[in-house]
Coordinates of C-alpha atoms in Angstrom, one line a residue:
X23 CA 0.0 0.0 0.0
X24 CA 1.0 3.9 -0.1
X25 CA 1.0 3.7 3.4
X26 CA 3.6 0.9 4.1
X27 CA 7.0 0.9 2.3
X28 CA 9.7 -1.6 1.7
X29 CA 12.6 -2.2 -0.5
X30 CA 13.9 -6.1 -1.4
X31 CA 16.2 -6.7 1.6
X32 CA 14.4 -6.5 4.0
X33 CA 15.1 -6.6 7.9
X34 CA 13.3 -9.6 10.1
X35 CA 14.8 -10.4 13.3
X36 CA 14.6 -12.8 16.5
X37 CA 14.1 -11.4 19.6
X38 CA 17.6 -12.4 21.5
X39 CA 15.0 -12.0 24.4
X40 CA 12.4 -14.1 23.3
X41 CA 12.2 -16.9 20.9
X42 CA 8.9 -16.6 19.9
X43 CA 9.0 -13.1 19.5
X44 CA 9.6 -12.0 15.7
X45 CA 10.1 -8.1 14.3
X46 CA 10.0 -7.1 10.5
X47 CA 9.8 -3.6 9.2
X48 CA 8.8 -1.6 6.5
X49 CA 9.0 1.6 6.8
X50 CA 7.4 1.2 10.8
X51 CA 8.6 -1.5 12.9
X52 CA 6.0 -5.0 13.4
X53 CA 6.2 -7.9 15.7
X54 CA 4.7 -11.5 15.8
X55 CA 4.1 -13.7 18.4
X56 CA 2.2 -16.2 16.5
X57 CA 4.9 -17.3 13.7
X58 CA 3.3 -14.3 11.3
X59 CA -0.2 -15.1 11.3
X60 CA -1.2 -11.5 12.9
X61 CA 1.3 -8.1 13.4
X62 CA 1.9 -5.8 15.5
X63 CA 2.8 -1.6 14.0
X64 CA 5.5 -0.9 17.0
X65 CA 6.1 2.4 15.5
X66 CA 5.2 5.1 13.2
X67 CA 7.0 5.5 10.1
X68 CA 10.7 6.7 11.3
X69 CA 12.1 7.6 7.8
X70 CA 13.1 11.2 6.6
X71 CA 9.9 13.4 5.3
X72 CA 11.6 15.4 3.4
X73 CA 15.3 15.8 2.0
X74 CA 17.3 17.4 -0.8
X75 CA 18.6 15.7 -4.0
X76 CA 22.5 15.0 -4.1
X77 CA 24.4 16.0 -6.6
X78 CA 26.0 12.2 -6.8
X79 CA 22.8 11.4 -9.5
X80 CA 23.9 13.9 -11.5
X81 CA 21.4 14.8 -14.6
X82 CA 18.5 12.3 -12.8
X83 CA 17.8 15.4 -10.8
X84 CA 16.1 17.2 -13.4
X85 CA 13.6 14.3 -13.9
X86 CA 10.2 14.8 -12.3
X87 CA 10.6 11.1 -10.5
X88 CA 13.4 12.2 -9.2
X89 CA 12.1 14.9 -7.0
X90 CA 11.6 14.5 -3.2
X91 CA 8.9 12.1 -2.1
X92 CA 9.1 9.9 1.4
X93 CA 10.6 7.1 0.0
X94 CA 13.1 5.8 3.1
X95 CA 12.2 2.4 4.8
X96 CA 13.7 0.8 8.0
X97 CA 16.7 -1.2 7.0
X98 CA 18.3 -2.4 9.9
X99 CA 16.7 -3.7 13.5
X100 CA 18.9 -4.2 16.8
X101 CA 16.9 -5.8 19.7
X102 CA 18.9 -5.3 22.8
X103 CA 19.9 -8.6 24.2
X104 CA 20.1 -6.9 27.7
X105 CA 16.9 -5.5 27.8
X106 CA 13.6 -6.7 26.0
X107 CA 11.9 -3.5 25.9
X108 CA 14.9 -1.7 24.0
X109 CA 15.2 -1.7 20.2
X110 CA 17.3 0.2 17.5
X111 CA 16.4 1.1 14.4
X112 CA 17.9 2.4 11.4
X113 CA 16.8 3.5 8.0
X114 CA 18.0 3.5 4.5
X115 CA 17.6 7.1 4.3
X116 CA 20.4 8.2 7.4
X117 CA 18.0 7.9 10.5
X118 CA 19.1 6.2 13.8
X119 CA 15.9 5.6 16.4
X120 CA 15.5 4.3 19.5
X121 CA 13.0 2.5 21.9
X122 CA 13.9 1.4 25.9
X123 CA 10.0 0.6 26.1
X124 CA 8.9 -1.9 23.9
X125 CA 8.0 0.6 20.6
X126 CA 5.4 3.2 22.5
X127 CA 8.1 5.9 22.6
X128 CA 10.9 6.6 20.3
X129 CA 13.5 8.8 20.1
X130 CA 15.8 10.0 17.4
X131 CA 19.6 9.9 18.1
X132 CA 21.0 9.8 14.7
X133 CA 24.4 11.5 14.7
X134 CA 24.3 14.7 13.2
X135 CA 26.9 14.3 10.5
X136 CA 24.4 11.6 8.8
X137 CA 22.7 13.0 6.3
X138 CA 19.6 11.7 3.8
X139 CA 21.3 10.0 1.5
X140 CA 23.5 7.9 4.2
X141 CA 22.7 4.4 4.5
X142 CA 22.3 2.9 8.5
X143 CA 23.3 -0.9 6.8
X144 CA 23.3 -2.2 10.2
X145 CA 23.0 -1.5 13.6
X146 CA 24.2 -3.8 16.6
X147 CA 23.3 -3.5 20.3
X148 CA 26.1 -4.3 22.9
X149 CA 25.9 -7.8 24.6
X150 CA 27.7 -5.9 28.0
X151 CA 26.5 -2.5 28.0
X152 CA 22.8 -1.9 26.8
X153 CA 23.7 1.6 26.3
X154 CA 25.9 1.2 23.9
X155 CA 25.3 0.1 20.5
X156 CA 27.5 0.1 16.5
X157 CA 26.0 1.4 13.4
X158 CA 27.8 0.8 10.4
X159 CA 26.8 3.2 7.6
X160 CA 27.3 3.0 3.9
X161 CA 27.5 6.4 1.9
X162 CA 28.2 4.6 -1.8
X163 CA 25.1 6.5 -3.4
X164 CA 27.0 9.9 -2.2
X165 CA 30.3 8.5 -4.7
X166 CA 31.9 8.4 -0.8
X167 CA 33.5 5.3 -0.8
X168 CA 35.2 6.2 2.8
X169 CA 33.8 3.6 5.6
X170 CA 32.0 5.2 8.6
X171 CA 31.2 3.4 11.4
X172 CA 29.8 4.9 14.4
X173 CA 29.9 3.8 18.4
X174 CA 27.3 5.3 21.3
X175 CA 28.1 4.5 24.7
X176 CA 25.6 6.9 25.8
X177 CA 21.9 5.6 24.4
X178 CA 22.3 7.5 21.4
X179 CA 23.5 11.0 22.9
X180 CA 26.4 11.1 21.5
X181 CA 28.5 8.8 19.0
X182 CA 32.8 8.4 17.6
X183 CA 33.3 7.2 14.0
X184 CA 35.6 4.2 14.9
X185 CA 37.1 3.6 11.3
X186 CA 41.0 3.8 12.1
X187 CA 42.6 1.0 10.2
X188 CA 40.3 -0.2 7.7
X189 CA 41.5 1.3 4.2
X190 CA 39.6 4.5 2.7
X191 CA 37.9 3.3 -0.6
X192 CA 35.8 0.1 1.4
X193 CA 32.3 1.1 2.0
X194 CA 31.1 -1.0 5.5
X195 CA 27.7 -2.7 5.4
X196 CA 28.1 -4.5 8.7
X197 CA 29.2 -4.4 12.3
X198 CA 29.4 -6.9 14.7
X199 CA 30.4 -7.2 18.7
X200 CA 31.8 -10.7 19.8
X201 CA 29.2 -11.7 22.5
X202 CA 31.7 -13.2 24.7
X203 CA 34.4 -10.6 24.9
X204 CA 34.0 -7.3 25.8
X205 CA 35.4 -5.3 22.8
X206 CA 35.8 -7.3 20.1
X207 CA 34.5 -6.3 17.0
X208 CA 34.1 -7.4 13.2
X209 CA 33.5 -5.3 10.3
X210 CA 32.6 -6.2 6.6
X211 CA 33.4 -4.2 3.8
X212 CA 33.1 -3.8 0.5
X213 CA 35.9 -5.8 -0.1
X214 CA 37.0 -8.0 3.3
X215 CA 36.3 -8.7 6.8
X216 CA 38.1 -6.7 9.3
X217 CA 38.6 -7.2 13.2
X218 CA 39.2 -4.6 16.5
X219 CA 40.6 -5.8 19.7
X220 CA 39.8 -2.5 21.1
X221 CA 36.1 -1.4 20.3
X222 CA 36.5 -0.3 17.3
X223 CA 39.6 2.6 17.9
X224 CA 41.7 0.4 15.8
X225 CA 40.6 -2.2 13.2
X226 CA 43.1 -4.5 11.0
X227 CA 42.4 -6.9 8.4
X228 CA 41.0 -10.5 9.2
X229 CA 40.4 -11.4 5.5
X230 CA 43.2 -14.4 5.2
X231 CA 42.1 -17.1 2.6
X232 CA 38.8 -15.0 1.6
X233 CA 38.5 -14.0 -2.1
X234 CA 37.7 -9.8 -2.0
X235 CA 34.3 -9.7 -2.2
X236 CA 31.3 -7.7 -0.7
X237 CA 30.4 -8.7 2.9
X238 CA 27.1 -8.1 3.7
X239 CA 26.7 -9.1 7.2
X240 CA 28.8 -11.6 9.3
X241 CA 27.6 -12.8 12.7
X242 CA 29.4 -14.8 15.1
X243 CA 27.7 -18.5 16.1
X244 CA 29.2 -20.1 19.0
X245 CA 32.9 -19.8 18.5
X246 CA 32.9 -19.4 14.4
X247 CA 32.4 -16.3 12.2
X248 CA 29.8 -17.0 9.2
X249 CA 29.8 -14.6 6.2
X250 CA 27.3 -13.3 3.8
X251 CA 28.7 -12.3 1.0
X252 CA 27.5 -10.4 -2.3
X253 CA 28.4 -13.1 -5.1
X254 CA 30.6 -15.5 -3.5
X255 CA 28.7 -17.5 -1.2
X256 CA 28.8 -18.1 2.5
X257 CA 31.9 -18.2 4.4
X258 CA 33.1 -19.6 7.6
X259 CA 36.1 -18.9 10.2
X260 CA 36.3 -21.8 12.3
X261 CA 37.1 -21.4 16.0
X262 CA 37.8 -17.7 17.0
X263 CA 38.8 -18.4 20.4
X264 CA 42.7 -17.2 19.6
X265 CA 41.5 -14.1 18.9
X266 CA 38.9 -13.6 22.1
X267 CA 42.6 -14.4 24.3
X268 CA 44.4 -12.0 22.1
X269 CA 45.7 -9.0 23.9
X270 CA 45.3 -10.7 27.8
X271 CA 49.2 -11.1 27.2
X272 CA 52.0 -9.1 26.4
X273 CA 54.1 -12.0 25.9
X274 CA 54.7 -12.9 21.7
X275 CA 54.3 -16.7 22.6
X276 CA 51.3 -17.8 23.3
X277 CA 49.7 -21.1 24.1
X278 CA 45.9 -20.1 23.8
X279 CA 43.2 -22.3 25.2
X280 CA 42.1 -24.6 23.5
X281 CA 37.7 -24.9 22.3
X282 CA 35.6 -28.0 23.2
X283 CA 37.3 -30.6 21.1
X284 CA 34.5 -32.6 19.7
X285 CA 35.1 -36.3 18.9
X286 CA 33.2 -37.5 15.7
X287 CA 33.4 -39.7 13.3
X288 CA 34.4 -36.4 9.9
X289 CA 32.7 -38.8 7.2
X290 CA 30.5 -41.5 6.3
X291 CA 30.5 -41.6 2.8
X292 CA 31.1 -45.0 1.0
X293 CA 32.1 -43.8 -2.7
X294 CA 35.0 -41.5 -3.9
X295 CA 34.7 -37.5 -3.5
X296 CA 33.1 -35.0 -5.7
X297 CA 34.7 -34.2 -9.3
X298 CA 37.6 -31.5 -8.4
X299 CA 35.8 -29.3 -10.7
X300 CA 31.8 -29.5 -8.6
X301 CA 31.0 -26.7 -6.9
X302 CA 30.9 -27.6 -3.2
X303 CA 31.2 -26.5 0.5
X304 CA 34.3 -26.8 2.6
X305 CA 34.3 -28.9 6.1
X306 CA 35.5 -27.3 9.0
X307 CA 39.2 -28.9 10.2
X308 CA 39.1 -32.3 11.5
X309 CA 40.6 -32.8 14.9
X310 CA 41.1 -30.7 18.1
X311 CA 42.3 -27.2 17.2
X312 CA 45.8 -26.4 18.9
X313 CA 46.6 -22.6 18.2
X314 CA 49.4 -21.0 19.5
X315 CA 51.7 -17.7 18.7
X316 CA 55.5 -17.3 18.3
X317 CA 57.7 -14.7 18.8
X318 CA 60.8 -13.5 16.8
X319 CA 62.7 -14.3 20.0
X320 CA 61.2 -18.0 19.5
X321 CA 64.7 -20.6 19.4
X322 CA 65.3 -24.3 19.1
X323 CA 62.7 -26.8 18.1
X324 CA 59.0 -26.8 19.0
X325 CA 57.1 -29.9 20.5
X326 CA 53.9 -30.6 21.4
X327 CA 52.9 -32.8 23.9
X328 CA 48.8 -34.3 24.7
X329 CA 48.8 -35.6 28.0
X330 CA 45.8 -37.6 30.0
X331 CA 44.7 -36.9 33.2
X332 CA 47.0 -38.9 34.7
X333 CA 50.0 -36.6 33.1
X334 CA 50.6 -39.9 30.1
X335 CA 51.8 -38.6 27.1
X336 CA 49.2 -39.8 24.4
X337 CA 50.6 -37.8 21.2
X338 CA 53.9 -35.8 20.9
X339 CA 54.5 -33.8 17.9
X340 CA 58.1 -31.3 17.2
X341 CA 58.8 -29.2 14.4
X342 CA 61.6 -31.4 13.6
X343 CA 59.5 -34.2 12.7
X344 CA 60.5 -35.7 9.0
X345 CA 58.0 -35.3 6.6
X346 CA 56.4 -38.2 5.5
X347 CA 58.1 -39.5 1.7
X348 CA 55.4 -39.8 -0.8
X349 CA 53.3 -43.5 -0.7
X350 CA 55.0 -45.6 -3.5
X351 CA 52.0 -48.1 -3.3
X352 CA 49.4 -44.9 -3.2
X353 CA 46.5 -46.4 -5.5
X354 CA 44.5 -43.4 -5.3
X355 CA 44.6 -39.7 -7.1
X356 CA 47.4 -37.8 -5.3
X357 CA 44.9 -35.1 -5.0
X358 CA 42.4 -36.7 -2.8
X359 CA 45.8 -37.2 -0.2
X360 CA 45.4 -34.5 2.8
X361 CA 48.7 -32.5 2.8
X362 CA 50.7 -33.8 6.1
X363 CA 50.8 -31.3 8.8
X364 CA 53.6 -30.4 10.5
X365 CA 54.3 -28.3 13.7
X366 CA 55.9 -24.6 12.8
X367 CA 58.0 -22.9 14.6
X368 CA 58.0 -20.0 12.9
X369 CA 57.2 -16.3 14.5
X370 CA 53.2 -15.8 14.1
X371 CA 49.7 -17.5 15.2
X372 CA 49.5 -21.4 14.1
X373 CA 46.9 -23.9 14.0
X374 CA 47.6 -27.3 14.7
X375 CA 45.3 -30.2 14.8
X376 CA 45.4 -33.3 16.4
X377 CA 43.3 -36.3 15.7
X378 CA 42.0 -37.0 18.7
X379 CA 44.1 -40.2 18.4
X380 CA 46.8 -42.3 19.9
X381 CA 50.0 -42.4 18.7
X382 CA 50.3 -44.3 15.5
X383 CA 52.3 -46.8 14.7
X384 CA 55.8 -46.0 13.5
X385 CA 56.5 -47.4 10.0
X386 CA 53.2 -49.0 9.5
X387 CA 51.9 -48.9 5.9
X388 CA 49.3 -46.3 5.1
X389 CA 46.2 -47.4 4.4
X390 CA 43.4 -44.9 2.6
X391 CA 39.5 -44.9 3.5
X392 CA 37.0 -45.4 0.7
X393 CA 35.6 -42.1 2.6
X394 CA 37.8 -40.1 0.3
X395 CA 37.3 -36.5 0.4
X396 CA 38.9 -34.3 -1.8
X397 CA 42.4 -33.0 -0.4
X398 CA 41.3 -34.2 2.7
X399 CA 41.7 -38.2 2.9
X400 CA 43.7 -38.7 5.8
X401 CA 45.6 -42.1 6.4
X402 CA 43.4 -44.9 8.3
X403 CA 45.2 -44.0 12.1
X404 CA 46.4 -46.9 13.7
X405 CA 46.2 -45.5 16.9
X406 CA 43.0 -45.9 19.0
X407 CA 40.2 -43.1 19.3
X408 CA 41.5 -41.3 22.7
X409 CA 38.5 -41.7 25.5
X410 CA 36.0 -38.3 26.2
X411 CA 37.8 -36.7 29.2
X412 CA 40.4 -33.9 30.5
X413 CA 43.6 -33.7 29.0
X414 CA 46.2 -31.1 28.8
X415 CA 48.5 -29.4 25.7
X416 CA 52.3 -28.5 26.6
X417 CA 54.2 -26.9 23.9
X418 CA 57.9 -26.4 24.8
X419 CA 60.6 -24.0 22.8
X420 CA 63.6 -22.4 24.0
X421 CA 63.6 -24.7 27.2
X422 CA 60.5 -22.8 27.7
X423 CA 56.8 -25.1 28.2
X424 CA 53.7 -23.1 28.1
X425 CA 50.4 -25.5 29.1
X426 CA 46.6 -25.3 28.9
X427 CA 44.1 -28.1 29.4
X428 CA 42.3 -29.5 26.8
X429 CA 38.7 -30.9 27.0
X430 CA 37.9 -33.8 25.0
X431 CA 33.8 -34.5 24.3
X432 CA 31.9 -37.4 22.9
X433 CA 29.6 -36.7 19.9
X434 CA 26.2 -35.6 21.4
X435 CA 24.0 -37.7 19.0
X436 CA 26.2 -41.1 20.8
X437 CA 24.4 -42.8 23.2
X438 CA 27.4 -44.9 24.5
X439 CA 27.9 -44.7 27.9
X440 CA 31.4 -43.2 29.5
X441 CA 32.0 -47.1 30.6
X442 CA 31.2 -48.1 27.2
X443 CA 33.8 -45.9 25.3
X444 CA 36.5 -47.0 28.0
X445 CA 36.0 -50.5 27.4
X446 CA 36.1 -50.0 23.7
X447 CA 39.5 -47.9 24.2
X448 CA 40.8 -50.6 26.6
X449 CA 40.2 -53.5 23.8
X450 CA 41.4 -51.3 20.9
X451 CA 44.5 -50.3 23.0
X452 CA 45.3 -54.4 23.3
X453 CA 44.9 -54.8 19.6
X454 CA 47.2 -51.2 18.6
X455 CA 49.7 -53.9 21.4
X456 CA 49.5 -57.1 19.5
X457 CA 50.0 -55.2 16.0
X458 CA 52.9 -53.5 17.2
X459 CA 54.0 -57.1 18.0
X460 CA 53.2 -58.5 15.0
X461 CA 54.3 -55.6 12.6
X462 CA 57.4 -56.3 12.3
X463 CA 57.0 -60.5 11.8
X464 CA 54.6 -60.0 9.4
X465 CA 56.9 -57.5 7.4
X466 CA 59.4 -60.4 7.7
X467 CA 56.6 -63.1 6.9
X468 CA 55.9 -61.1 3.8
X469 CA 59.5 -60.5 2.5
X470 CA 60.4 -63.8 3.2
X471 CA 57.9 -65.5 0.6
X472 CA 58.5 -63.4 -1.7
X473 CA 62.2 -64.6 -1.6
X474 CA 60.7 -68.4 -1.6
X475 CA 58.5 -66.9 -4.5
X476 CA 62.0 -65.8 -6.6
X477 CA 63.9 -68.7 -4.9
X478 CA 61.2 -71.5 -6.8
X479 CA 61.5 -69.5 -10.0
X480 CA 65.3 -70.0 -9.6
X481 CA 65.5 -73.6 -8.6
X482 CA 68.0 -75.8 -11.0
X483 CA 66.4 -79.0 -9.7
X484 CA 64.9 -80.8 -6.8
X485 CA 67.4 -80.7 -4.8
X486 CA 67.1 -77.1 -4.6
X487 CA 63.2 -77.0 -4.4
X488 CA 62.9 -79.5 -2.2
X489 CA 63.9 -77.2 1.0
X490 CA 62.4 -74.4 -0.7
X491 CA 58.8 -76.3 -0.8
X492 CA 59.5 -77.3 2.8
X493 CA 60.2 -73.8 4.1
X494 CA 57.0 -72.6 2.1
X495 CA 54.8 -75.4 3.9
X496 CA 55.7 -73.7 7.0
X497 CA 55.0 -70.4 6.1
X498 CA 51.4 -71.5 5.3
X499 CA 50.9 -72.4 9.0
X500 CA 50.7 -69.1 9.5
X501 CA 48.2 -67.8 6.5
X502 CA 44.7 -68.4 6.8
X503 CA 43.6 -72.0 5.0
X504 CA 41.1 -70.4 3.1
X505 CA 43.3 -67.9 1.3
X506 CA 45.6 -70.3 0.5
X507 CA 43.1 -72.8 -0.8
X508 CA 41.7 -69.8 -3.4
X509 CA 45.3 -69.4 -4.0
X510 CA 45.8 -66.2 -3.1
X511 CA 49.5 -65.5 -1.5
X512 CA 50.0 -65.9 2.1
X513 CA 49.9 -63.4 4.8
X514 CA 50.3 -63.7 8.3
X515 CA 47.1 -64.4 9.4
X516 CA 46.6 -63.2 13.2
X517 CA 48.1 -60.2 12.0
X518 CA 44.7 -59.8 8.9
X519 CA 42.9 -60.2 11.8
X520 CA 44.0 -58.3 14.6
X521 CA 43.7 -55.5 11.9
X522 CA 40.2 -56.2 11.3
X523 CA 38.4 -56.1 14.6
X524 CA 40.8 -53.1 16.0
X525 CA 38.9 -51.0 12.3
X526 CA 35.6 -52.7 13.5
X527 CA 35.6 -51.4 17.0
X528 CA 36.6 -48.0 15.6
X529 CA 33.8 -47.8 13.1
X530 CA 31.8 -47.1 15.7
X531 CA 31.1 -45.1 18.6
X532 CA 29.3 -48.2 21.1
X533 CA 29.8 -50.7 23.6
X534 CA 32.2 -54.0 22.2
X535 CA 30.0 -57.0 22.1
X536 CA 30.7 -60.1 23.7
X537 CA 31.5 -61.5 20.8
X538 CA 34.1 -58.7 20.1
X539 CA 35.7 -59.0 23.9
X540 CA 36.1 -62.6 23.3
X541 CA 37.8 -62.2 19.6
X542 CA 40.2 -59.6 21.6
X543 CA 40.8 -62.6 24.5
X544 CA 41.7 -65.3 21.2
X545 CA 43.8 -63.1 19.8
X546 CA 45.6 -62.3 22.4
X547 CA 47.0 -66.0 22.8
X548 CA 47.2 -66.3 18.8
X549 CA 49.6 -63.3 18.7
X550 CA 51.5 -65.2 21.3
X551 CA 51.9 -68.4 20.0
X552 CA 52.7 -67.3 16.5
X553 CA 55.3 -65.0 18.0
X554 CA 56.5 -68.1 19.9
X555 CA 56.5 -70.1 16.1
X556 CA 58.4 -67.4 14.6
X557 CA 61.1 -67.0 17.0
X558 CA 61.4 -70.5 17.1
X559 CA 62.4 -71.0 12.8
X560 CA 65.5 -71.4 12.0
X561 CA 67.6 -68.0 11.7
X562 CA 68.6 -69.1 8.2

């Protein structure tokens, strides 16, 4: 109607408050309690009546449309999440309003420099100090391509432009406060995301990996960033935590605490990834995120040490670990392979991840999931899932050990029990043993028949076989009977199997079966005896 104006982004807006209590606006303010079906006019219509023509539209202004009508509309709403009765409101056409009861009374409190043709892109109300509240204002249809963005501490009385540090030609559409420390701001622009660690005095660029592009409003979930951006899509930046601990030190290395690491099983998927070329979303990192800061005056090798509760070392990583050499038996596309990750210790912030699991076996061969997922296919780990629990992260340089604790949590949708997931660790833990028994008799077993194999080839008679047929009878003692009867080539068979039920009981997230805690017991002995067998052949 003539009455009601709005343009095609428009504002709707959760009550931080209240869940079921809904606001949109036109050019007045509405709530809904009932998901829509009836509204509520919380306000008259707080756009401009009247305003003069810039000269930014140039020859447009002689055109009748173009002379001045009431045309503005509310563009941005800020419920406080302090105080249900207080709300902000901004327009398209440089107005800045305010409510503290519920939408009966409202006051203006734009600052004076704002003019008509100044865009309030959004407006933010403090999480700490209901008072204050952010306005970031976009002033493109002037040709001003400066950013403005305006703080209050005062309900409005009086405001600062807080723009130090983002570049002059990058228009702001958005401002946002961090709602868990004081201070903390983000900022999109026209071309980036920018963060303060002072509200707002100083601002520095936070765009990293992001393509420039136009961010139109960013809001911070839990401990993560997300992004909405003008042509390129949605954006994430996982695990802000460093940067909420930033500035608490005025040391340059830092250990920062580490989030809730969350253990879940990262993918499911029984078929090979998407084509390299298919458009598709990213996953967050896999693994507990480890972030820590360096200085210049940073010397000597870094480690990094996971402990348990009872101070075990479960994991240790240094930056002089050898990278791993490139899998000669790899029968997969290199580019599925995740790149391996290695512990810097050069100056700046780092993000390390660990797997949430054991150590793995030294030297064993790398095995690759069918899960594949492009660039991300990690080796199977040979290492059992680490247990839900406290642990703690140590990293040591210049004979220097910073530590925080680490909390480890179980997937929420598991309905294992704690008892459960420590009895599957205790079993999986005696298989990891037995292969690390067995690893290096089967890589023994293995080598030696393929000598018997080139050995028969080269036999000049059977004189020559006969001890060669002998030795390969014996090494079929130890191969399962039913490969060898389909003819395929003998492998140590405990070892096939102790393989087999330690990936079974880390498929999933539940309570071993009896049948499972018996396998372990059986195994157990098998490992035994056929180390027992193997020591016992003959050394040549």
């Amino acid at each position: 109607s003539d009455e009601f104006r709005m343009v095609r982004t428009q504002p709707i807006v959760f009550s931080p408050l209240d869940p079921h209590l809904l606001f949109f606006a036109t050019n007045c303010l509405w709530q809904t309690r009932d998901g829509g079906q009836n509204w509520t006019q919380l306000s008259p219509d707080l756009t401009r009546k009247t305003y003069e023509i810039p000269a930014s539209v140039g020859n447009f202004r002689a055109r009748p449309t173009a002379q001045p009508r009431q045309r503005g509309v509310i563009y941005t709403i800020a419920p406080s999440p302090l105080e249900k009765s207080r709300i902000w409101a901004g327009t398209d056409d440089g107005l800045i309003h305010l409510t503290t009861d519920g939408g009966r009374n409202w006051t203006n409190v734009t600052p004076p420099q704002i003019g008509a043709w100044w865009k309030i892109s959004l407006l933010e109300a403090s999480h700490f100090d209901k008072s204050t509240a952010y306005a970031a204002v976009n002033t493109i249809r002037l040709d001003d391509l400066r950013p403005h963005i305006y703080r209050t501490n005062d309900a409005g009385k009086s405001w600062k432009e807080i723009v130090q540090g983002i570049p002059p030609n990058e228009n702001v559409n958005a401002v946002r406060e961090d709602p868990r420390r004081r201070g903390l701001l983000f900022a999109g622009t026209e071309r980036a995301v920018y963060v303060s660690f002072d509200d707002g005095e100083n601002w520095r660029s936070l765009r990293l990996n992001m393509p420039a592009t136009s961010v139109r409003d960013l809001i911070v979930k839990d401990d993560d960033i997300a992004v909405a951006t003008h042509g390129r899509g949605f954006w994430i930046l996982d695990n802000i935590t460093p940067l909420r601990q930033l500035g608490a030190s005025s040391q340059q290395t830092l250990l920062f605490k580490p989030q809730t690491a969350v253990r879940v099983h990262w993918n499911f998927n029984t078929d090979t990834p998407l084509p390299p070329d298919e458009p598709a979303g990213e996953n967050p990192p896999e693994g507990a995120m480890i972030d820590y800061s360096l200085g210049e005056d940073a010397a000597g090798p870094v480690t990094l040490e996971i402990k348990d509760e009872q101070g075990n070392v479960v994991r240790r990583y240094a930056s002089t670990d050898p990278l791993p050499s490139p899998d000669p038996k790899l029968k997969i596309p290199r580019y599925w392979v995740r790149p391996p990750r290695v512990l810097s210790d050069k100056p700046g912030l780092h993000r390390f991840l660990w797997n949430m699991h054991a150590a793995p076996l030294p030297e064993a061969e790398r095995e690759y999931p069918m899960t594949a997922i492009t660039h991300e296919t990690a080796p199977q780990p040979t290492g059992p899932w680490m247990p839900p629990g406290e642990y703690s992260v140590s990293l040591t340089t210049g004979g220097k050990t910073l530590s925080q604790p680490l909390t480890l949590k179980m997937d929420p949708r598991v309905t294992a029990s704690t008892a459960d997931l420590a009895k599957q660790f205790e079993l999986s833990k005696a298989l990891f043993q037995m292969r690390a028994a067995l690893q290096p008799i089967g890589k023994s077993y293995d080598a030696l028949v393929a000598e018997l194999t080139k050995a028969k080839e080269r036999a000049a008679g059977k004189s020559e076989l006969e001890p060669i047929e002998a030795l390969r009878k014996k090494m079929e003692e130890f191969a399962d009977p039913a490969a060898i009867r389909a003819g395929q080539p003998p492998e140590l068979d405990v070892l096939s199997k102790v393989k087999k039920l330690f990936g079974d009981l880390q498929a999933v997230d539940a309570a071993p079966t009896p049948q499972q805690e018996a396998a372990v017991s059986s195994l157990q002995r098998d490992t035994q005896s056929v180390t027992e067998k193997w020591r016992a052949l003959p050394a040549n």
